[in-house]
CSV table of C-alpha atoms and ligand atoms in Angstrom, one decimal:
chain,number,residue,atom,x,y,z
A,1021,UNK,CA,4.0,13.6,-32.8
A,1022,UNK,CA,6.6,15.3,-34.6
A,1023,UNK,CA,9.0,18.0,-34.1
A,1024,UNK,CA,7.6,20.3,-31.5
A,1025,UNK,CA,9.1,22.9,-29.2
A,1026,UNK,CA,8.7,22.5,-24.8
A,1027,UNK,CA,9.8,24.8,-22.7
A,1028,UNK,CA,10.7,22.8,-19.2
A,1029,UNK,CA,10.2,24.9,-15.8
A,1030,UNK,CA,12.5,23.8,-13.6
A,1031,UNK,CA,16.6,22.4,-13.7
A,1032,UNK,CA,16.4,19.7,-10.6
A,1033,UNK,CA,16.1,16.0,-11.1
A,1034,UNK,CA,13.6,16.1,-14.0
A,1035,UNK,CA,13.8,18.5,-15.9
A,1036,UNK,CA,17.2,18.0,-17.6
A,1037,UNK,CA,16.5,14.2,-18.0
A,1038,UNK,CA,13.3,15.0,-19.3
A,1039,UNK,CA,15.5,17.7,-22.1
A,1040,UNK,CA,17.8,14.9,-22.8
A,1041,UNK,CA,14.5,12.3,-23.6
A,1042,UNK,CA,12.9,15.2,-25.3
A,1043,UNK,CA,16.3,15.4,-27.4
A,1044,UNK,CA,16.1,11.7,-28.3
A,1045,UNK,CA,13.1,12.7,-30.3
A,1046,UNK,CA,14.0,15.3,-32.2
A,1047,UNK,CA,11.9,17.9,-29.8
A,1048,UNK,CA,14.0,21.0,-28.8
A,1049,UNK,CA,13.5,21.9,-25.0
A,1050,UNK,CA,14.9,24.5,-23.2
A,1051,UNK,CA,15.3,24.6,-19.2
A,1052,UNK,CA,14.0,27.5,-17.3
A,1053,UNK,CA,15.4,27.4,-13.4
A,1054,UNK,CA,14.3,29.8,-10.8
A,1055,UNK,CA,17.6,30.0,-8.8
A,1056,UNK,CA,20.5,32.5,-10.5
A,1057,UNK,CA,23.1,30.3,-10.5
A,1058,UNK,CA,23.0,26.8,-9.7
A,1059,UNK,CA,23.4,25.7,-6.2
A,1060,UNK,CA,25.4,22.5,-5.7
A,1061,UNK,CA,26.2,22.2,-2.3
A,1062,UNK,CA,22.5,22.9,-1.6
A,1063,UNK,CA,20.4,20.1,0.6
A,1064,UNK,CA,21.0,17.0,2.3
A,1065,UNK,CA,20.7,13.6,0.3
A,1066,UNK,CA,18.4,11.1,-0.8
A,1067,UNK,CA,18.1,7.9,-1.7
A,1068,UNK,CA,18.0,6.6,-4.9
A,1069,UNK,CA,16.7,3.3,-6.3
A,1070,UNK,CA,17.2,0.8,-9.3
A,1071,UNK,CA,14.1,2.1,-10.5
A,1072,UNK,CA,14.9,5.5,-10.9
A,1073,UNK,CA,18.8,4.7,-11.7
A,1074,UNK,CA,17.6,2.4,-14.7
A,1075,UNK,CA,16.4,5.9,-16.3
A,1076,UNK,CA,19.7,7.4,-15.6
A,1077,UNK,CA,21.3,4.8,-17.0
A,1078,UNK,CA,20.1,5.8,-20.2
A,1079,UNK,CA,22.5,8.9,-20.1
A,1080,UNK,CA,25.5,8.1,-17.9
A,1081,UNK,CA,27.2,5.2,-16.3
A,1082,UNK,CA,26.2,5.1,-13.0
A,1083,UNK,CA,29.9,5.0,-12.1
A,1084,UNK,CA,29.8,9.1,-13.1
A,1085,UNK,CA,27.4,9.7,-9.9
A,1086,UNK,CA,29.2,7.2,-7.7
A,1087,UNK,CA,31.9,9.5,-6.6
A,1088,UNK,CA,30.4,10.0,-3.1
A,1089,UNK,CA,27.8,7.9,-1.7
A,1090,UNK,CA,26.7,5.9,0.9
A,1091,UNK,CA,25.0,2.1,0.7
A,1092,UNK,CA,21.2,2.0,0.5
A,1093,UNK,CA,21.4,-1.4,2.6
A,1094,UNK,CA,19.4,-0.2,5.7
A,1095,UNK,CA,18.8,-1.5,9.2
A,1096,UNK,CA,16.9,-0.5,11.8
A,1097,UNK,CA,17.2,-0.6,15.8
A,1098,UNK,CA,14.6,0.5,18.7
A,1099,UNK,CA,15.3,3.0,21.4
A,1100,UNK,CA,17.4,0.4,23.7
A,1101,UNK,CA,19.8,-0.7,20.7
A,1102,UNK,CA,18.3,-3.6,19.6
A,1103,UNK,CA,18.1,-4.7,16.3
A,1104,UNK,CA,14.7,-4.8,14.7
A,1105,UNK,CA,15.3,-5.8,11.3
A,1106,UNK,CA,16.9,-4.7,7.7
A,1107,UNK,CA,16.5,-4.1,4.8
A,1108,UNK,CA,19.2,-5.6,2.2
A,1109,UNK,CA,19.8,-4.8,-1.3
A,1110,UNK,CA,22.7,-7.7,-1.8
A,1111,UNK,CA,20.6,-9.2,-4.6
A,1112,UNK,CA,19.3,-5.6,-6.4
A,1113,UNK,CA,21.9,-5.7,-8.6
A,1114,UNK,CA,21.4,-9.3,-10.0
A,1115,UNK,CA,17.3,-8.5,-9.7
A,1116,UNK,CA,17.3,-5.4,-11.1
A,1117,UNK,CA,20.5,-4.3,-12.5
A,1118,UNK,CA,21.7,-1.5,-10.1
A,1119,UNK,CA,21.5,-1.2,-6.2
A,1120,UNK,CA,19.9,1.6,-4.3
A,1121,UNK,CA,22.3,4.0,-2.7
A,1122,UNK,CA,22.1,7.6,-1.3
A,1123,UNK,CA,23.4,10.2,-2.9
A,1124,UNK,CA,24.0,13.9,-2.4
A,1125,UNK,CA,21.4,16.1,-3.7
A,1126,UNK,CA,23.5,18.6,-5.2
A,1127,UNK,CA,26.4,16.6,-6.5
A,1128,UNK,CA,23.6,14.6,-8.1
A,1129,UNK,CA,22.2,17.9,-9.6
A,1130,UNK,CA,25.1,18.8,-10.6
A,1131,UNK,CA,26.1,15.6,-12.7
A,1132,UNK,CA,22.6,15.6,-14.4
A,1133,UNK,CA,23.1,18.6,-15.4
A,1134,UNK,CA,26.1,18.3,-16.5
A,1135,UNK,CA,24.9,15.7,-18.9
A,1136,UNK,CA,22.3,17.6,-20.5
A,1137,UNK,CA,24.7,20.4,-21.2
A,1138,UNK,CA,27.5,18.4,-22.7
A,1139,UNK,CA,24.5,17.3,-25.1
A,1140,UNK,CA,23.8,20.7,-25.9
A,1141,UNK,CA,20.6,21.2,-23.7
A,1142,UNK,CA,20.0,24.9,-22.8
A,1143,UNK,CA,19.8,25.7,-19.5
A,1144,UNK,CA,18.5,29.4,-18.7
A,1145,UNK,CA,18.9,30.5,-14.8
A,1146,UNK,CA,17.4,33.2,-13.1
A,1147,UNK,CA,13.7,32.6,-14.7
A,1148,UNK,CA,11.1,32.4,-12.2
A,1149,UNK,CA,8.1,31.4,-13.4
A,1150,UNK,CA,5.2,33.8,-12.7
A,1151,UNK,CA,2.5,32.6,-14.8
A,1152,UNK,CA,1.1,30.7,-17.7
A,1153,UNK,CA,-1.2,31.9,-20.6
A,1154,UNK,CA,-1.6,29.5,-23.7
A,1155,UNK,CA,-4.2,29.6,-27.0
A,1156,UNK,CA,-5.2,26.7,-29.2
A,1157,UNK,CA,-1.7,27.5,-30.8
A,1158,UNK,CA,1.0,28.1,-27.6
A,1159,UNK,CA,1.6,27.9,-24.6
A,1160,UNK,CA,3.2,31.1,-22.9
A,1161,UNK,CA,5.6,31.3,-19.6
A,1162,UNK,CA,5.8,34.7,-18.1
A,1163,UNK,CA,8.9,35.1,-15.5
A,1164,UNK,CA,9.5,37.8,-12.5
A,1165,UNK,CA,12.2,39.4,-14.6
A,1166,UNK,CA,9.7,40.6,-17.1
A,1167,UNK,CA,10.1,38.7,-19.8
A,1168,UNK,CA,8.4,35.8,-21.5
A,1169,UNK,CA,8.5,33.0,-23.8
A,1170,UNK,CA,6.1,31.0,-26.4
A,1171,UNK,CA,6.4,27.2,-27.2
A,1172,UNK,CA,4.1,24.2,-28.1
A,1173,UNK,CA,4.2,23.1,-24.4
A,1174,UNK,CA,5.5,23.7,-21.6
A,1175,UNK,CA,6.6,21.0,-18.4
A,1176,UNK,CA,6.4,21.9,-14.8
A,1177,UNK,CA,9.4,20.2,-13.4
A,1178,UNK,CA,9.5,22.8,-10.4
A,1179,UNK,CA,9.1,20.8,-7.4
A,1180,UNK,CA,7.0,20.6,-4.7
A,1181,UNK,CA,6.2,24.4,-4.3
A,1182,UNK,CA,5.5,24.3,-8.1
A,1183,UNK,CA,4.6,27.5,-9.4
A,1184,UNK,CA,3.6,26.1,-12.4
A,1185,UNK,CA,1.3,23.9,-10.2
A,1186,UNK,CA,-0.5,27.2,-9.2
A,1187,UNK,CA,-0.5,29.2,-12.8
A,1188,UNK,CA,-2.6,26.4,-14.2
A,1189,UNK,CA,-5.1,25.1,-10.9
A,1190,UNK,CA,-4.9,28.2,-8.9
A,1191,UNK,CA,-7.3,26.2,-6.4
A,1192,UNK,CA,-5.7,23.3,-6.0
A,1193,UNK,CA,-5.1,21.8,-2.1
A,1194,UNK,CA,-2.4,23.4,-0.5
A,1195,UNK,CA,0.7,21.4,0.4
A,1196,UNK,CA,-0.1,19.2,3.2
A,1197,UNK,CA,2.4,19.4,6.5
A,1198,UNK,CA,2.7,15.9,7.9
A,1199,UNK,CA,3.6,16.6,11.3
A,1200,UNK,CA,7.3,15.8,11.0
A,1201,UNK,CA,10.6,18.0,10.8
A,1202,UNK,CA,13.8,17.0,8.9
A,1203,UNK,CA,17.2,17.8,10.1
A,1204,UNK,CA,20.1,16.4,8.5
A,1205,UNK,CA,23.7,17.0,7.2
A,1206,UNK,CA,27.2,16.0,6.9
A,1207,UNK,CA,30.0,15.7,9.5
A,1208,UNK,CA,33.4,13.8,10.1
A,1209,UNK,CA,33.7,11.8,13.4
A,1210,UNK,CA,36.6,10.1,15.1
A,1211,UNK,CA,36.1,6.4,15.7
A,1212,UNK,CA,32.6,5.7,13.5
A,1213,UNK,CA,33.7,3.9,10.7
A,1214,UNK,CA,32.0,1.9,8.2
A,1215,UNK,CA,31.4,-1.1,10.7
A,1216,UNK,CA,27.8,-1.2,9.2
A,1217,UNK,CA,28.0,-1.2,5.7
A,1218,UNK,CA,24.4,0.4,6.1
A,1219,UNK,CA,22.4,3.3,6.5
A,1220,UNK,CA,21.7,2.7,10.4
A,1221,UNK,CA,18.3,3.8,11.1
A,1222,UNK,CA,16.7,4.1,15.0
A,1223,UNK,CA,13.2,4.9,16.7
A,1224,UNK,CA,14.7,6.9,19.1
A,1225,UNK,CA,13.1,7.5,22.2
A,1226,UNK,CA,11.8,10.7,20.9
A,1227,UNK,CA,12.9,11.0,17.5
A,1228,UNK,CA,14.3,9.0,14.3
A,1229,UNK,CA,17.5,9.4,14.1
A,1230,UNK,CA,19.6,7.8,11.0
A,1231,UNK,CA,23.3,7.7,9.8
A,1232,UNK,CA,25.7,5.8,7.5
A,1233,UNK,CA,29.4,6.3,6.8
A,1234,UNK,CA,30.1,7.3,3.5
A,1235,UNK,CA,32.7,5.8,0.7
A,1236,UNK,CA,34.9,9.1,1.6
A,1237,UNK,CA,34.4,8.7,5.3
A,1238,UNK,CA,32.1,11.1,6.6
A,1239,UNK,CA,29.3,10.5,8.3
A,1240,UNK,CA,25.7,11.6,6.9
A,1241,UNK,CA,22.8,11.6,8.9
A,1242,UNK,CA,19.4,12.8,9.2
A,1243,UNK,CA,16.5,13.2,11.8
A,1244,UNK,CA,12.9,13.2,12.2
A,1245,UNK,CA,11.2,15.5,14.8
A,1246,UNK,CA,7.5,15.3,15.3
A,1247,UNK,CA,6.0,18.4,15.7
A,1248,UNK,CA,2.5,18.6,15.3
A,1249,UNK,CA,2.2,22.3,14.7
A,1250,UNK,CA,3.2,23.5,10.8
A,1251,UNK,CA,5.9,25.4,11.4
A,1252,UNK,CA,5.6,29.7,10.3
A,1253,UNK,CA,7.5,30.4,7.4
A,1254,UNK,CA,11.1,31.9,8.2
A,1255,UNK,CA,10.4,30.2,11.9
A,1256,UNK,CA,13.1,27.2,11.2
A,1257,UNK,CA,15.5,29.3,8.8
A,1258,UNK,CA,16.2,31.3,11.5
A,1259,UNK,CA,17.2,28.9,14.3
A,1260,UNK,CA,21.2,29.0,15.0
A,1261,UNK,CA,22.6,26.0,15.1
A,1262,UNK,CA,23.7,25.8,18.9
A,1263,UNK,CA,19.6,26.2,19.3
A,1264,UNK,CA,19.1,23.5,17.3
A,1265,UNK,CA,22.3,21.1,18.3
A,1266,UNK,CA,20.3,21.4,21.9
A,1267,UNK,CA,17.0,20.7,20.6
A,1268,UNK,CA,18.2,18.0,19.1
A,1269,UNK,CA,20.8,16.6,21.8
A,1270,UNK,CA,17.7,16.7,24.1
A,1271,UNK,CA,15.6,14.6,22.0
A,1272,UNK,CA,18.1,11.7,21.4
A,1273,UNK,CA,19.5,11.8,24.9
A,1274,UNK,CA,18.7,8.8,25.6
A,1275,UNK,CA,19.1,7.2,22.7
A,1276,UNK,CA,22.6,4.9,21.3
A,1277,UNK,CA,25.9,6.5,20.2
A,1278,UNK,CA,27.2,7.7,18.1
A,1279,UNK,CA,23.8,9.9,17.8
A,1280,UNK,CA,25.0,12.8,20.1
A,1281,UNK,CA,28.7,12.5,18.9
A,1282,UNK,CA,27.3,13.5,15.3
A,1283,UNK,CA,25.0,15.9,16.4
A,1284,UNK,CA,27.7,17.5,18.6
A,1285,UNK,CA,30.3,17.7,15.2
A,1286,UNK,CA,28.3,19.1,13.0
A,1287,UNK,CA,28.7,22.6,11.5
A,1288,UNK,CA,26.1,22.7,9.8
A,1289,UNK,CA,22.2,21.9,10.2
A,1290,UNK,CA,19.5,21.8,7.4
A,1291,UNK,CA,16.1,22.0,8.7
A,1292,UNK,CA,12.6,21.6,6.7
A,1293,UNK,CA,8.8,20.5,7.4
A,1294,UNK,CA,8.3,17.5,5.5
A,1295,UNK,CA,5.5,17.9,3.0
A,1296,UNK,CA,3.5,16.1,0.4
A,1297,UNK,CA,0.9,17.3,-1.8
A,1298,UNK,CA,-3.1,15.9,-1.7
A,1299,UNK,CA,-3.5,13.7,-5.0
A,1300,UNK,CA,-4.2,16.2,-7.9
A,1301,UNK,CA,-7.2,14.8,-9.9
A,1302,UNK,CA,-5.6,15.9,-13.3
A,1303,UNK,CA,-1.6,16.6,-13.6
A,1304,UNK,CA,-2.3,18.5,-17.1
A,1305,UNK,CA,-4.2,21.5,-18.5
A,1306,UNK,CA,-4.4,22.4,-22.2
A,1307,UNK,CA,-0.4,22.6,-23.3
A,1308,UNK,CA,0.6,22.5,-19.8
A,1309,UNK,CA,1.7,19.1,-17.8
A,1310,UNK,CA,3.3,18.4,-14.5
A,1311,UNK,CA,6.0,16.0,-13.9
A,1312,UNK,CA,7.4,14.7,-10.8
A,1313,UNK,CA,7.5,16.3,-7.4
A,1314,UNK,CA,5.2,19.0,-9.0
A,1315,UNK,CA,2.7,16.7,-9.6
A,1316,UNK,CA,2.7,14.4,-6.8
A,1317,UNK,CA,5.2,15.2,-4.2
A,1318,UNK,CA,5.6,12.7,-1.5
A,1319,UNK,CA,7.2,12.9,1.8
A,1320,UNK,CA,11.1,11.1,1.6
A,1321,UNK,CA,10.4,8.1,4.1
A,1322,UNK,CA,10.5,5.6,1.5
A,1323,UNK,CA,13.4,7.4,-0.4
A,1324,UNK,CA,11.1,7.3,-3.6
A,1325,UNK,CA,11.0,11.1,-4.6
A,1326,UNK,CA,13.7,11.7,-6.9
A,1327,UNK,CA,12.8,7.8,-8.6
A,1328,UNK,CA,9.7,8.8,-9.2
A,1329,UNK,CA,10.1,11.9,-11.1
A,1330,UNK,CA,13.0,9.9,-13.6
A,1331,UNK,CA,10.5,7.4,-14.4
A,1332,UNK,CA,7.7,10.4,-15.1
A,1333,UNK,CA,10.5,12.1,-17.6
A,1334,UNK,CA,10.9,8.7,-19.7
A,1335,UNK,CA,6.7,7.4,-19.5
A,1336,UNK,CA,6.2,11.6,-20.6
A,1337,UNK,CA,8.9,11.3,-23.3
A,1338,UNK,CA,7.3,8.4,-24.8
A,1339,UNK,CA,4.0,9.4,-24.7
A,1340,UNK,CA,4.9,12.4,-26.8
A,1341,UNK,CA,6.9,10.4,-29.0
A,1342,UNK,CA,3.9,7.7,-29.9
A,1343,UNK,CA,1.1,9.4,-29.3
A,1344,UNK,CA,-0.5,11.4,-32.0
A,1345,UNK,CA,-1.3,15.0,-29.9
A,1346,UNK,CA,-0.9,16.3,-26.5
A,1347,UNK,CA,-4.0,16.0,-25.1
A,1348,UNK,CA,-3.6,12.8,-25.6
A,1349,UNK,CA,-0.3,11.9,-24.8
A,1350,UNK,CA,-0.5,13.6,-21.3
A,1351,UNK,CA,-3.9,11.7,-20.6
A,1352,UNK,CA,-2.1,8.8,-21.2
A,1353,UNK,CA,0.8,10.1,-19.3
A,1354,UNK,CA,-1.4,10.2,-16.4
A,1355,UNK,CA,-2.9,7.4,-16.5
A,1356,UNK,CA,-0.1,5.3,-17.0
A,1357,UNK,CA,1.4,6.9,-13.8
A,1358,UNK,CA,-1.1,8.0,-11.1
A,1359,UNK,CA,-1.8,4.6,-9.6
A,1360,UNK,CA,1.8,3.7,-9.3
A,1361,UNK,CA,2.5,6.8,-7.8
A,1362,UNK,CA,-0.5,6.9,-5.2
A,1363,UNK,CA,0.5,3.5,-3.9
A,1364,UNK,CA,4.3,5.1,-3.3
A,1365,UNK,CA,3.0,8.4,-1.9
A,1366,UNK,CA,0.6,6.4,1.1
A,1367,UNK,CA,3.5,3.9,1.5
A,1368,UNK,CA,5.7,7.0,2.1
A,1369,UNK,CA,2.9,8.4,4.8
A,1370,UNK,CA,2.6,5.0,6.3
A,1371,UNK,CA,6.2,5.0,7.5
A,1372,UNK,CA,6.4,8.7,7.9
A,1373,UNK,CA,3.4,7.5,11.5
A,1374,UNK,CA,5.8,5.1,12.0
A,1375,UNK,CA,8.0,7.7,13.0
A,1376,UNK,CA,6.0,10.3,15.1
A,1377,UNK,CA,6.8,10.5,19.3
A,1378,UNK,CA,5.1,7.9,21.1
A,1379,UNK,CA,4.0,7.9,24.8
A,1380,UNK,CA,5.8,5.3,26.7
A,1381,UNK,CA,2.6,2.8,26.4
A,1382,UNK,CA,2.9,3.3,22.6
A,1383,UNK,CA,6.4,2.8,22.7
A,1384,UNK,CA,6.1,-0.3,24.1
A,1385,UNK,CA,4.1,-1.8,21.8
A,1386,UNK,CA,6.0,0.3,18.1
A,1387,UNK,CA,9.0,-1.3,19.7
A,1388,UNK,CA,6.9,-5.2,20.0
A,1389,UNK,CA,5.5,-4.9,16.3
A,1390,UNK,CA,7.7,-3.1,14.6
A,1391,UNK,CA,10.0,-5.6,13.4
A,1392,UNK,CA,7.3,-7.4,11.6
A,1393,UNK,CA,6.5,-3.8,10.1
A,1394,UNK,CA,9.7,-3.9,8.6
A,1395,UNK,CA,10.2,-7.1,7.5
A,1396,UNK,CA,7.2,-6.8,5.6
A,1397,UNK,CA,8.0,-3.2,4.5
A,1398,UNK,CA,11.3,-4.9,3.0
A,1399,UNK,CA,8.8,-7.7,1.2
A,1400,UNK,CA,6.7,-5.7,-0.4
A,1401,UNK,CA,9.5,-2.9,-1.9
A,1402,UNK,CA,10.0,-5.6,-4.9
A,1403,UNK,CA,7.4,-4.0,-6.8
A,1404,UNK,CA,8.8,-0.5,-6.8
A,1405,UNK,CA,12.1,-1.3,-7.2
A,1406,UNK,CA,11.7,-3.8,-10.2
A,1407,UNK,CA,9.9,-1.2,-12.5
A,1408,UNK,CA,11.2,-0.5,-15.9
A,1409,UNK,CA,10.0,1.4,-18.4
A,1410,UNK,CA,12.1,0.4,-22.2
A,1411,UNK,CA,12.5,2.7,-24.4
A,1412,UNK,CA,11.9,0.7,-27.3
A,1413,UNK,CA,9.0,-0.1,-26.1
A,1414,UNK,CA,5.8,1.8,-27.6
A,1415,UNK,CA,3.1,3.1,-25.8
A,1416,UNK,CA,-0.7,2.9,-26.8
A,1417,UNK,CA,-3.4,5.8,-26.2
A,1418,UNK,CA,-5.4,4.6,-22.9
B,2090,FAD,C1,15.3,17.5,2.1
B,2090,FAD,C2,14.8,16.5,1.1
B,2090,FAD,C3,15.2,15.2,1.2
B,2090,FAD,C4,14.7,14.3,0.3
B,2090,FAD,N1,15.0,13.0,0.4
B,2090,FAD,C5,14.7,12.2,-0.6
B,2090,FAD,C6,15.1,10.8,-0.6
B,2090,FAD,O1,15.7,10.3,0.3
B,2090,FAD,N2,14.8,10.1,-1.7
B,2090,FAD,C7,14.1,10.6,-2.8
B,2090,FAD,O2,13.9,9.9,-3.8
B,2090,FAD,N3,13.7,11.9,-2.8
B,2090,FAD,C8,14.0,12.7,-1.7
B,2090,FAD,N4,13.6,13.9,-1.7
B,2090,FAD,C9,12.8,14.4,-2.8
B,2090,FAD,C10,13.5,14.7,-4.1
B,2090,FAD,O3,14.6,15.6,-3.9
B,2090,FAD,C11,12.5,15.1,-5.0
B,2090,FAD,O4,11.5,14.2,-5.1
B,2090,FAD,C12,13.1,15.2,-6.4
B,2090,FAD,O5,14.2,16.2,-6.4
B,2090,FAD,C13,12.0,15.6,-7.4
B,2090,FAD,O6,12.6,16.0,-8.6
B,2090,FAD,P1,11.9,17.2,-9.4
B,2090,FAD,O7,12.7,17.3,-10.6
B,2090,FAD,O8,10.4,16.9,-9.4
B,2090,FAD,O9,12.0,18.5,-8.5
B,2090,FAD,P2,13.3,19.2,-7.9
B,2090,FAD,O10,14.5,18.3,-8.0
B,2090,FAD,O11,12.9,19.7,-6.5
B,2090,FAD,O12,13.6,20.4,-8.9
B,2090,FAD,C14,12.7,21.5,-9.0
B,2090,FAD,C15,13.5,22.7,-9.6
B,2090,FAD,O13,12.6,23.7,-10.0
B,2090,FAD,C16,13.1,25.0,-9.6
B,2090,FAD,N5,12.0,25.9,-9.5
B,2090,FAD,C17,11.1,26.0,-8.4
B,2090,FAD,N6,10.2,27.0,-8.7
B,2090,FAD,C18,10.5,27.5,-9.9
B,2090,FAD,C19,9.9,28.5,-10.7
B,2090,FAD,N7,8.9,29.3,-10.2
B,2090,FAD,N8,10.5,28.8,-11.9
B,2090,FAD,C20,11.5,28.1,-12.4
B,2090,FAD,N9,12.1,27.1,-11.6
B,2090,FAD,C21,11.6,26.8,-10.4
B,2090,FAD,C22,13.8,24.7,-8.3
B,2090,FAD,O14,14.8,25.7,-8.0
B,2090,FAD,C23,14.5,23.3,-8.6
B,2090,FAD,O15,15.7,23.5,-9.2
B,2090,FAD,C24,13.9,14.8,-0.8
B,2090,FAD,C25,13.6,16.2,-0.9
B,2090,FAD,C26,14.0,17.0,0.1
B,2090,FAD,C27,13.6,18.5,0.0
């Protein structure tokens, strides 16, 4: 296709490495982004993986968004402290050319961004995207400040709660709760140093409760509740956090320090349902295509999210770029990506079960199999870290 102009919903993960790809090939995108201003100390972190840091690689050294992190080496204990298993990434680099880590959401954000400006991307905040007309010709985006703007196409990068999602199938599945709650932040602690080298994950009595020390020294951590009920909207942004220090110091009494040490420092909680979406049967309509979390959120347990969407923005790009329209270039899109992207998403929700409260019978035997479970977890990850898309590469209509 030649020269054509996309307007990209959305300035997360995606969509300004989606501009920058779009840039490569003589497109001219700009980035619409709901929030007024950006928002980079917003979130916890997540883990990213050689396949989604081969795409950023394409942009930045990987040194640029190294500045805080911790390792993506895990390993995993039961209730009582003893080690189950782990899950090493000493040979990624060698294998695959860069090693998982976890980084913070908004730092990484922010450096992304930061890229597509500095090559001239423009970024537009405070645009909410409302709805979506389009004619044979162009696509339209209409946003809650009354205004609106025409292009070629347009990309829903907006996440899980995509609005761009709704504009086009209005009666697609709602998001699907699945029956955990994330809590998770950022605190200092005396005494826990980096003894690990690892994100240090245990199946807490009650809950899952994980932590590493970062390169800076603090300690980052997260938890999973199991709650079977969805939450109400507005019912978890409203808990203070000495409620939920309790709630969560009462779960993971009984479970190994430093768990109730860190939840005891911290001074600030983030708390959020975990979600994925029900597979979409099409992830396109007319001028309109949706890219990453918008398309086919999954929940984090396999740290595989914000992967997934780089690879979507370089497959999309070069679809565009070799294909001769857009119908078929986001058929192809599609197709290219759904299977992969299934197989991650009911991986995900495997070890998501792993992680809901057992009675003490099922504890019993979680604790008895789950080693195996994650020494062949740790097996089988070869596939979706060793995926890499090249650029040069062309790509034929399927
Ligand atoms: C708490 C949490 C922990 C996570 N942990 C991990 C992990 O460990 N590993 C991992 O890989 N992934 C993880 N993820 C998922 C990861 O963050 C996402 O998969 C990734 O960010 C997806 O990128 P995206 O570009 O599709 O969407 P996002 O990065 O979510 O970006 C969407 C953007 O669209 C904007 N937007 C939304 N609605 C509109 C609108 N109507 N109009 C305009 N703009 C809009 C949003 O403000 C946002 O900036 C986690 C997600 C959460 C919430």
């Amino acid at each position: 296709m030649t020269h054509q102009k996309a307007l990209i919903i959305g300035c997360g993960i995606s969509g300004p490495v989606l501009a920058l790809f779009l840039k490569k090939i003589g497109f001219e995108a700009i980035i619409y982004e709901a929030k007024s201003a950006h928002r980079d100390d917003a979130g916890a972190f997540l883990g990213i993986s050689p396949n989604g840091l081969n795409v950023l690689k394409e942009f930045m050294p990987l040194d640029d968004i190294l500045t805080e992190f911790t390792p993506g080496k895990m390993t995993f204990y039961n209730a009582k402290n003893k080690s189950i298993g782990e899950i090493d990434n000493a040979n990624q680099q060698e294998l695959y050319g860069a090693e998982t880590v976890q980084l913070k959401r908004g730092l990484l954000n922010q450096k992304i961004r930061q890229v597509a400006i500095e090559n001239g991307i423009q970024i537009e905040f405070g645009k909410k995207l409302t709805y979506i007309t389009q004619t044979d010709k162009a696509a339209t985006v209409f946003f809650d400040d009354g205004t609106s703007v025409s292009a070629d196409f347009i990309i829903g990068c907006d996440g899980i709660h995509s609005a761009t999602r709704n504009a086009i199938f209005p009666n697609a599945p709602a998001l699907a709760y699945t029956g955990l709650l994330s809590t998770g932040g950022f605190t200092k602690l005396e005494n826990v140093n980096d003894l690990y080298g690892s994100i240090r994950m245990t199946f807490g009595e009650r809950a899952f409760f994980a932590y590493a020390v970062s390169n800076t020294g603090d300690v980052w951590w997260f938890n999973n509740i199991s709650q079977e009920k969805e939450p109400e909207r507005n019912e978890l942004s409203g808990l203070e956090l000495a409620q939920l220090k309790s709630k969560l110091l009462a779960l993971h009494q009984n479970d190994p320090a430093p768990i109730a040490d860190i939840i005891k420092s911290a001074h600030k909680i983030e708390i959020y349902p975990v979600y994925d979406i029900p597979f979409l049967k099409k992830w396109h309509k007319g001028r309109v295509c949706l890219l990453g979390d918008a398309a086919h959120a999954t929940a984090p347990h396999i740290g595989q999210g914000a992967s997934l969407a780089l690879e979507d923005a370089i497959v999309l790009a070069k679809c565009l770029r070799d294909l001769p329209d857009l119908s078929t270039a986001f058929t192809t899109f599609q197709s290219l990506r759904q299977e992969r992207v299934q197989k991650i998403v009911r991986e995900a929700r495997k070890v998501g079960d792993t992680k809901t409260a057992p009675n003490k019978f099922q504890q019993f035997f979680r604790d008895l199999l789950l080693p195996f479970f994650v020494k062949f977890e740790a097996k089988k990850m070869d596939w979706v870290y060793s995926y890499k898309t090249s650029w040069g590469e062309r790509i034929d209509a399927i």
